Amino acid sequence: GVYHLQNGTLARWLSDQGAEHLARLARQVQQESGHDPRMALERFLLGTGLVPRPRLRVRPKQIVFRGIASGKSGQSRLYVGKGRGRGYVFGTLYASDPWLRVEPERFSGQPLDAVVSADTEADSEAQVTVDTRALTIGSTPWQGAIYIDSNATEEPVEVPVRVRVVAEPSSVSRNLL
């Protein structure tokens, strides 16, 4: 399928068969998908309306940073991958606030750092970083989110992020502990 979509023979064949709407779709996804031919094939399959979307797997469902000292940063991992079933998952990740960052911002079927469990395929691993320099110390945690915009869902998936900013311990406390 990838080969025939890439070289245009699928679009020509569909046009010859009188399925001009599918031929247009094949040409459109071929132009839009750039360097990843599997992305083009997945867009074509979804565009026909004949196949279900792939399932998205996200771990954890929320990220909580407990007690990061003011002016410091903290990091956590976010795993994104394909759940059970058919399909090729790809998309982008973005943060809701300037104090929150996620890298890399793009993912596709191939894992960035493979994390494989017995029941699923490999996940992509993203690094989530919070920077507390612009955040005030308080008992109430700051709240933000990482959004995952993918071909697996119509709307972006939200992963809530909470961070509690605390005062840095005194030098006596740091040395004593």
PDB file of C-alpha atoms in Angstrom:
ATOM      1  CA  GLY A   1       0.000   0.000   0.000  1.00  0.00           C
ATOM      2  CA  VAL A   2       2.769   2.440   0.930  1.00  0.00           C
ATOM      3  CA  TYR A   3       4.618   1.780  -2.330  1.00  0.00           C
ATOM      4  CA  HIS A   4       1.554   2.352  -4.544  1.00  0.00           C
ATOM      5  CA  LEU A   5       0.469   5.429  -2.596  1.00  0.00           C
ATOM      6  CA  GLN A   6       3.967   6.953  -2.829  1.00  0.00           C
ATOM      7  CA  ASN A   7       4.495   6.400  -6.550  1.00  0.00           C
ATOM      8  CA  GLY A   8       0.984   7.529  -7.527  1.00  0.00           C
ATOM      9  CA  THR A   9      -0.272   4.253  -8.959  1.00  0.00           C
ATOM     10  CA  LEU A  10      -2.966   3.975  -6.280  1.00  0.00           C
ATOM     11  CA  ALA A  11      -4.408   7.388  -7.190  1.00  0.00           C
ATOM     12  CA  ARG A  12      -4.343   6.515 -10.917  1.00  0.00           C
ATOM     13  CA  TRP A  13      -6.009   3.147 -10.302  1.00  0.00           C
ATOM     14  CA  LEU A  14      -8.708   4.675  -8.114  1.00  0.00           C
ATOM     15  CA  SER A  15      -9.359   7.320 -10.753  1.00  0.00           C
ATOM     16  CA  ASP A  16      -9.598   4.631 -13.468  1.00  0.00           C
ATOM     17  CA  GLN A  17     -12.131   2.779 -11.298  1.00  0.00           C
ATOM     18  CA  GLY A  18     -14.326   5.889 -11.026  1.00  0.00           C
ATOM     19  CA  ALA A  19     -13.483   6.579  -7.385  1.00  0.00           C
ATOM     20  CA  GLU A  20     -12.283  10.124  -8.006  1.00  0.00           C
ATOM     21  CA  HIS A  21     -12.908  11.186  -4.390  1.00  0.00           C
ATOM     22  CA  LEU A  22     -10.504   8.465  -3.193  1.00  0.00           C
ATOM     23  CA  ALA A  23      -7.999   9.342  -5.917  1.00  0.00           C
ATOM     24  CA  ARG A  24      -8.039  12.986  -4.734  1.00  0.00           C
ATOM     25  CA  LEU A  25      -7.576  11.814  -1.154  1.00  0.00           C
ATOM     26  CA  ALA A  26      -4.595   9.655  -2.171  1.00  0.00           C
ATOM     27  CA  ARG A  27      -2.932  12.586  -3.964  1.00  0.00           C
ATOM     28  CA  GLN A  28      -3.647  14.944  -1.056  1.00  0.00           C
ATOM     29  CA  VAL A  29      -2.168  12.721   1.673  1.00  0.00           C
ATOM     30  CA  GLN A  30       0.833  11.952  -0.511  1.00  0.00           C
ATOM     31  CA  GLN A  31       1.631  15.682  -0.710  1.00  0.00           C
ATOM     32  CA  GLU A  32       0.918  16.449   2.969  1.00  0.00           C
ATOM     33  CA  SER A  33       2.803  13.621   4.664  1.00  0.00           C
ATOM     34  CA  GLY A  34       6.363  14.529   3.732  1.00  0.00           C
ATOM     35  CA  HIS A  35       9.061  12.020   4.604  1.00  0.00           C
ATOM     36  CA  ASP A  36       7.031   9.352   6.434  1.00  0.00           C
ATOM     37  CA  PRO A  37       5.176   7.106   3.964  1.00  0.00           C
ATOM     38  CA  ARG A  38       3.396   5.218   6.775  1.00  0.00           C
ATOM     39  CA  MET A  39       1.893   8.526   7.910  1.00  0.00           C
ATOM     40  CA  ALA A  40       0.513   9.071   4.410  1.00  0.00           C
ATOM     41  CA  LEU A  41      -0.991   5.586   4.307  1.00  0.00           C
ATOM     42  CA  GLU A  42      -2.593   6.049   7.747  1.00  0.00           C
ATOM     43  CA  ARG A  43      -4.067   9.413   6.707  1.00  0.00           C
ATOM     44  CA  PHE A  44      -5.448   7.829   3.547  1.00  0.00           C
ATOM     45  CA  LEU A  45      -7.022   4.927   5.445  1.00  0.00           C
ATOM     46  CA  LEU A  46      -8.602   7.243   8.025  1.00  0.00           C
ATOM     47  CA  GLY A  47      -9.751   9.626   5.291  1.00  0.00           C
ATOM     48  CA  THR A  48     -11.760   6.883   3.604  1.00  0.00           C
ATOM     49  CA  GLY A  49     -13.866   6.489   6.737  1.00  0.00           C
ATOM     50  CA  LEU A  50     -13.630   2.716   6.382  1.00  0.00           C
ATOM     51  CA  VAL A  51     -11.166   1.983   9.200  1.00  0.00           C
ATOM     52  CA  PRO A  52     -11.239   2.946  12.870  1.00  0.00           C
ATOM     53  CA  ARG A  53      -8.678   5.294  14.362  1.00  0.00           C
ATOM     54  CA  PRO A  54      -5.751   3.674  16.140  1.00  0.00           C
ATOM     55  CA  ARG A  55      -5.793   3.719  19.928  1.00  0.00           C
ATOM     56  CA  LEU A  56      -3.526   6.092  21.818  1.00  0.00           C
ATOM     57  CA  ARG A  57      -1.735   4.930  24.946  1.00  0.00           C
ATOM     58  CA  VAL A  58      -0.484   7.582  27.398  1.00  0.00           C
ATOM     59  CA  ARG A  59       1.320   7.005  30.703  1.00  0.00           C
ATOM     60  CA  PRO A  60       1.014   8.524  33.242  1.00  0.00           C
ATOM     61  CA  LYS A  61      -2.469  10.038  33.052  1.00  0.00           C
ATOM     62  CA  GLN A  62      -1.264  13.029  35.081  1.00  0.00           C
ATOM     63  CA  ILE A  63       2.121  14.353  36.194  1.00  0.00           C
ATOM     64  CA  VAL A  64       2.614  15.641  39.724  1.00  0.00           C
ATOM     65  CA  PHE A  65       5.758  17.421  40.948  1.00  0.00           C
ATOM     66  CA  ARG A  66       5.719  17.510  44.754  1.00  0.00           C
ATOM     67  CA  GLY A  67       7.796  20.258  46.298  1.00  0.00           C
ATOM     68  CA  ILE A  68      10.229  21.748  43.775  1.00  0.00           C
ATOM     69  CA  ALA A  69      12.353  24.532  45.252  1.00  0.00           C
ATOM     70  CA  SER A  70      11.707  28.012  43.921  1.00  0.00           C
ATOM     71  CA  GLY A  71      14.017  28.846  41.019  1.00  0.00           C
ATOM     72  CA  LYS A  72      14.755  25.180  40.269  1.00  0.00           C
ATOM     73  CA  SER A  73      13.439  22.869  37.586  1.00  0.00           C
ATOM     74  CA  GLY A  74      12.053  19.353  37.669  1.00  0.00           C
ATOM     75  CA  GLN A  75      11.689  16.637  35.055  1.00  0.00           C
ATOM     76  CA  SER A  76       9.392  13.725  34.457  1.00  0.00           C
ATOM     77  CA  ARG A  77       8.770  11.270  31.638  1.00  0.00           C
ATOM     78  CA  LEU A  78       5.658  10.950  29.521  1.00  0.00           C
ATOM     79  CA  TYR A  79       5.169   7.809  27.445  1.00  0.00           C
ATOM     80  CA  VAL A  80       3.055   7.988  24.290  1.00  0.00           C
ATOM     81  CA  GLY A  81       2.372   5.075  21.982  1.00  0.00           C
ATOM     82  CA  LYS A  82      -0.122   2.957  20.113  1.00  0.00           C
ATOM     83  CA  GLY A  83      -2.550   0.905  22.122  1.00  0.00           C
ATOM     84  CA  ARG A  84      -3.972  -2.439  21.056  1.00  0.00           C
ATOM     85  CA  GLY A  85      -5.396  -2.774  17.585  1.00  0.00           C
ATOM     86  CA  ARG A  86      -4.581  -1.516  14.124  1.00  0.00           C
ATOM     87  CA  GLY A  87      -2.948   1.647  12.962  1.00  0.00           C
ATOM     88  CA  TYR A  88       0.092   3.873  12.942  1.00  0.00           C
ATOM     89  CA  VAL A  89       0.089   6.623  15.579  1.00  0.00           C
ATOM     90  CA  PHE A  90       1.717  10.022  15.045  1.00  0.00           C
ATOM     91  CA  GLY A  91       1.238  13.517  16.376  1.00  0.00           C
ATOM     92  CA  THR A  92       2.571  16.487  18.308  1.00  0.00           C
ATOM     93  CA  LEU A  93       2.926  17.391  21.973  1.00  0.00           C
ATOM     94  CA  TYR A  94       2.693  20.918  23.343  1.00  0.00           C
ATOM     95  CA  ALA A  95       2.530  22.629  26.731  1.00  0.00           C
ATOM     96  CA  SER A  96      -0.201  24.922  28.034  1.00  0.00           C
ATOM     97  CA  ASP A  97       2.088  27.373  29.853  1.00  0.00           C
ATOM     98  CA  PRO A  98       5.528  28.966  29.359  1.00  0.00           C
ATOM     99  CA  TRP A  99       6.872  27.416  32.597  1.00  0.00           C
ATOM    100  CA  LEU A 100       6.162  23.960  31.185  1.00  0.00           C
ATOM    101  CA  ARG A 101       8.115  22.327  28.341  1.00  0.00           C
ATOM    102  CA  VAL A 102       7.922  18.981  26.547  1.00  0.00           C
ATOM    103  CA  GLU A 103      10.573  17.519  24.253  1.00  0.00           C
ATOM    104  CA  PRO A 104      10.469  16.179  21.650  1.00  0.00           C
ATOM    105  CA  GLU A 105       7.398  17.892  20.285  1.00  0.00           C
ATOM    106  CA  ARG A 106       6.657  15.286  17.582  1.00  0.00           C
ATOM    107  CA  PHE A 107       6.218  11.533  17.667  1.00  0.00           C
ATOM    108  CA  SER A 108       5.402   8.825  15.171  1.00  0.00           C
ATOM    109  CA  GLY A 109       5.233   5.034  15.114  1.00  0.00           C
ATOM    110  CA  GLN A 110       8.940   4.638  15.750  1.00  0.00           C
ATOM    111  CA  PRO A 111       9.808   4.965  19.428  1.00  0.00           C
ATOM    112  CA  LEU A 112      12.232   7.654  20.572  1.00  0.00           C
ATOM    113  CA  ASP A 113      13.443   5.516  23.464  1.00  0.00           C
ATOM    114  CA  ALA A 114      11.879   2.101  23.382  1.00  0.00           C
ATOM    115  CA  VAL A 115       9.951   1.161  26.488  1.00  0.00           C
ATOM    116  CA  VAL A 116       8.341  -2.176  25.756  1.00  0.00           C
ATOM    117  CA  SER A 117       5.882  -4.040  27.930  1.00  0.00           C
ATOM    118  CA  ALA A 118       4.574  -7.514  27.294  1.00  0.00           C
ATOM    119  CA  ASP A 119       1.128  -6.481  26.021  1.00  0.00           C
ATOM    120  CA  THR A 120       1.831  -3.465  23.811  1.00  0.00           C
ATOM    121  CA  GLU A 121       4.175  -2.060  21.236  1.00  0.00           C
ATOM    122  CA  ALA A 122       7.001   0.348  21.992  1.00  0.00           C
ATOM    123  CA  ASP A 123       6.145   3.808  23.315  1.00  0.00           C
ATOM    124  CA  SER A 124       7.728   7.161  22.548  1.00  0.00           C
ATOM    125  CA  GLU A 125       9.246   8.834  25.564  1.00  0.00           C
ATOM    126  CA  ALA A 126       8.996  12.586  26.054  1.00  0.00           C
ATOM    127  CA  GLN A 127      10.735  14.647  28.730  1.00  0.00           C
ATOM    128  CA  VAL A 128       8.438  17.041  30.610  1.00  0.00           C
ATOM    129  CA  THR A 129      10.254  19.913  32.347  1.00  0.00           C
ATOM    130  CA  VAL A 130       8.872  22.510  34.760  1.00  0.00           C
ATOM    131  CA  ASP A 131      10.798  25.707  35.430  1.00  0.00           C
ATOM    132  CA  THR A 132       9.793  27.368  38.699  1.00  0.00           C
ATOM    133  CA  ARG A 133      11.704  30.654  38.189  1.00  0.00           C
ATOM    134  CA  ALA A 134       8.532  32.526  37.217  1.00  0.00           C
ATOM    135  CA  LEU A 135       6.274  30.746  39.724  1.00  0.00           C
ATOM    136  CA  THR A 136       5.545  31.902  43.248  1.00  0.00           C
ATOM    137  CA  ILE A 137       5.876  29.799  46.373  1.00  0.00           C
ATOM    138  CA  GLY A 138       2.566  28.628  47.742  1.00  0.00           C
ATOM    139  CA  SER A 139       0.582  25.859  49.342  1.00  0.00           C
ATOM    140  CA  THR A 140      -1.608  25.507  46.257  1.00  0.00           C
ATOM    141  CA  PRO A 141       0.033  23.721  43.319  1.00  0.00           C
ATOM    142  CA  TRP A 142       0.386  25.412  39.938  1.00  0.00           C
ATOM    143  CA  GLN A 143      -1.593  23.639  37.240  1.00  0.00           C
ATOM    144  CA  GLY A 144      -0.880  23.257  33.555  1.00  0.00           C
ATOM    145  CA  ALA A 145      -1.170  20.562  30.918  1.00  0.00           C
ATOM    146  CA  ILE A 146       0.616  18.743  28.148  1.00  0.00           C
ATOM    147  CA  TYR A 147      -1.601  18.268  25.092  1.00  0.00           C
ATOM    148  CA  ILE A 148      -1.221  15.359  22.700  1.00  0.00           C
ATOM    149  CA  ASP A 149      -2.642  16.087  19.259  1.00  0.00           C
ATOM    150  CA  SER A 150      -2.620  12.857  17.251  1.00  0.00           C
ATOM    151  CA  ASN A 151      -4.354  10.950  14.497  1.00  0.00           C
ATOM    152  CA  ALA A 152      -5.776   8.633  17.184  1.00  0.00           C
ATOM    153  CA  THR A 153      -8.229  11.219  18.536  1.00  0.00           C
ATOM    154  CA  GLU A 154     -10.348  14.010  17.096  1.00  0.00           C
ATOM    155  CA  GLU A 155      -9.503  16.368  19.972  1.00  0.00           C
ATOM    156  CA  PRO A 156      -6.136  16.703  21.725  1.00  0.00           C
ATOM    157  CA  VAL A 157      -5.661  14.524  24.810  1.00  0.00           C
ATOM    158  CA  GLU A 158      -4.872  16.498  27.965  1.00  0.00           C
ATOM    159  CA  VAL A 159      -2.345  15.279  30.525  1.00  0.00           C
ATOM    160  CA  PRO A 160      -2.696  17.498  33.621  1.00  0.00           C
ATOM    161  CA  VAL A 161       0.544  18.721  35.228  1.00  0.00           C
ATOM    162  CA  ARG A 162       0.714  20.001  38.797  1.00  0.00           C
ATOM    163  CA  VAL A 163       3.736  21.486  40.533  1.00  0.00           C
ATOM    164  CA  ARG A 164       4.023  22.708  44.095  1.00  0.00           C
ATOM    165  CA  VAL A 165       6.710  25.366  44.520  1.00  0.00           C
ATOM    166  CA  VAL A 166       8.403  25.458  47.929  1.00  0.00           C
ATOM    167  CA  ALA A 167      11.085  27.615  49.520  1.00  0.00           C
ATOM    168  CA  GLU A 168      14.622  26.340  49.227  1.00  0.00           C
ATOM    169  CA  PRO A 169      15.800  24.947  52.571  1.00  0.00           C
ATOM    170  CA  SER A 170      18.319  27.017  54.487  1.00  0.00           C
ATOM    171  CA  SER A 171      21.988  26.112  54.169  1.00  0.00           C
ATOM    172  CA  VAL A 172      21.967  24.834  57.776  1.00  0.00           C
ATOM    173  CA  SER A 173      19.071  22.488  57.001  1.00  0.00           C
ATOM    174  CA  ARG A 174      20.723  21.290  53.771  1.00  0.00           C
ATOM    175  CA  ASN A 175      24.045  20.586  55.534  1.00  0.00           C
ATOM    176  CA  LEU A 176      22.391  18.935  58.519  1.00  0.00           C
ATOM    177  CA  LEU A 177      20.185  16.680  56.425  1.00  0.00           C
TER     178      LEU A 177
END
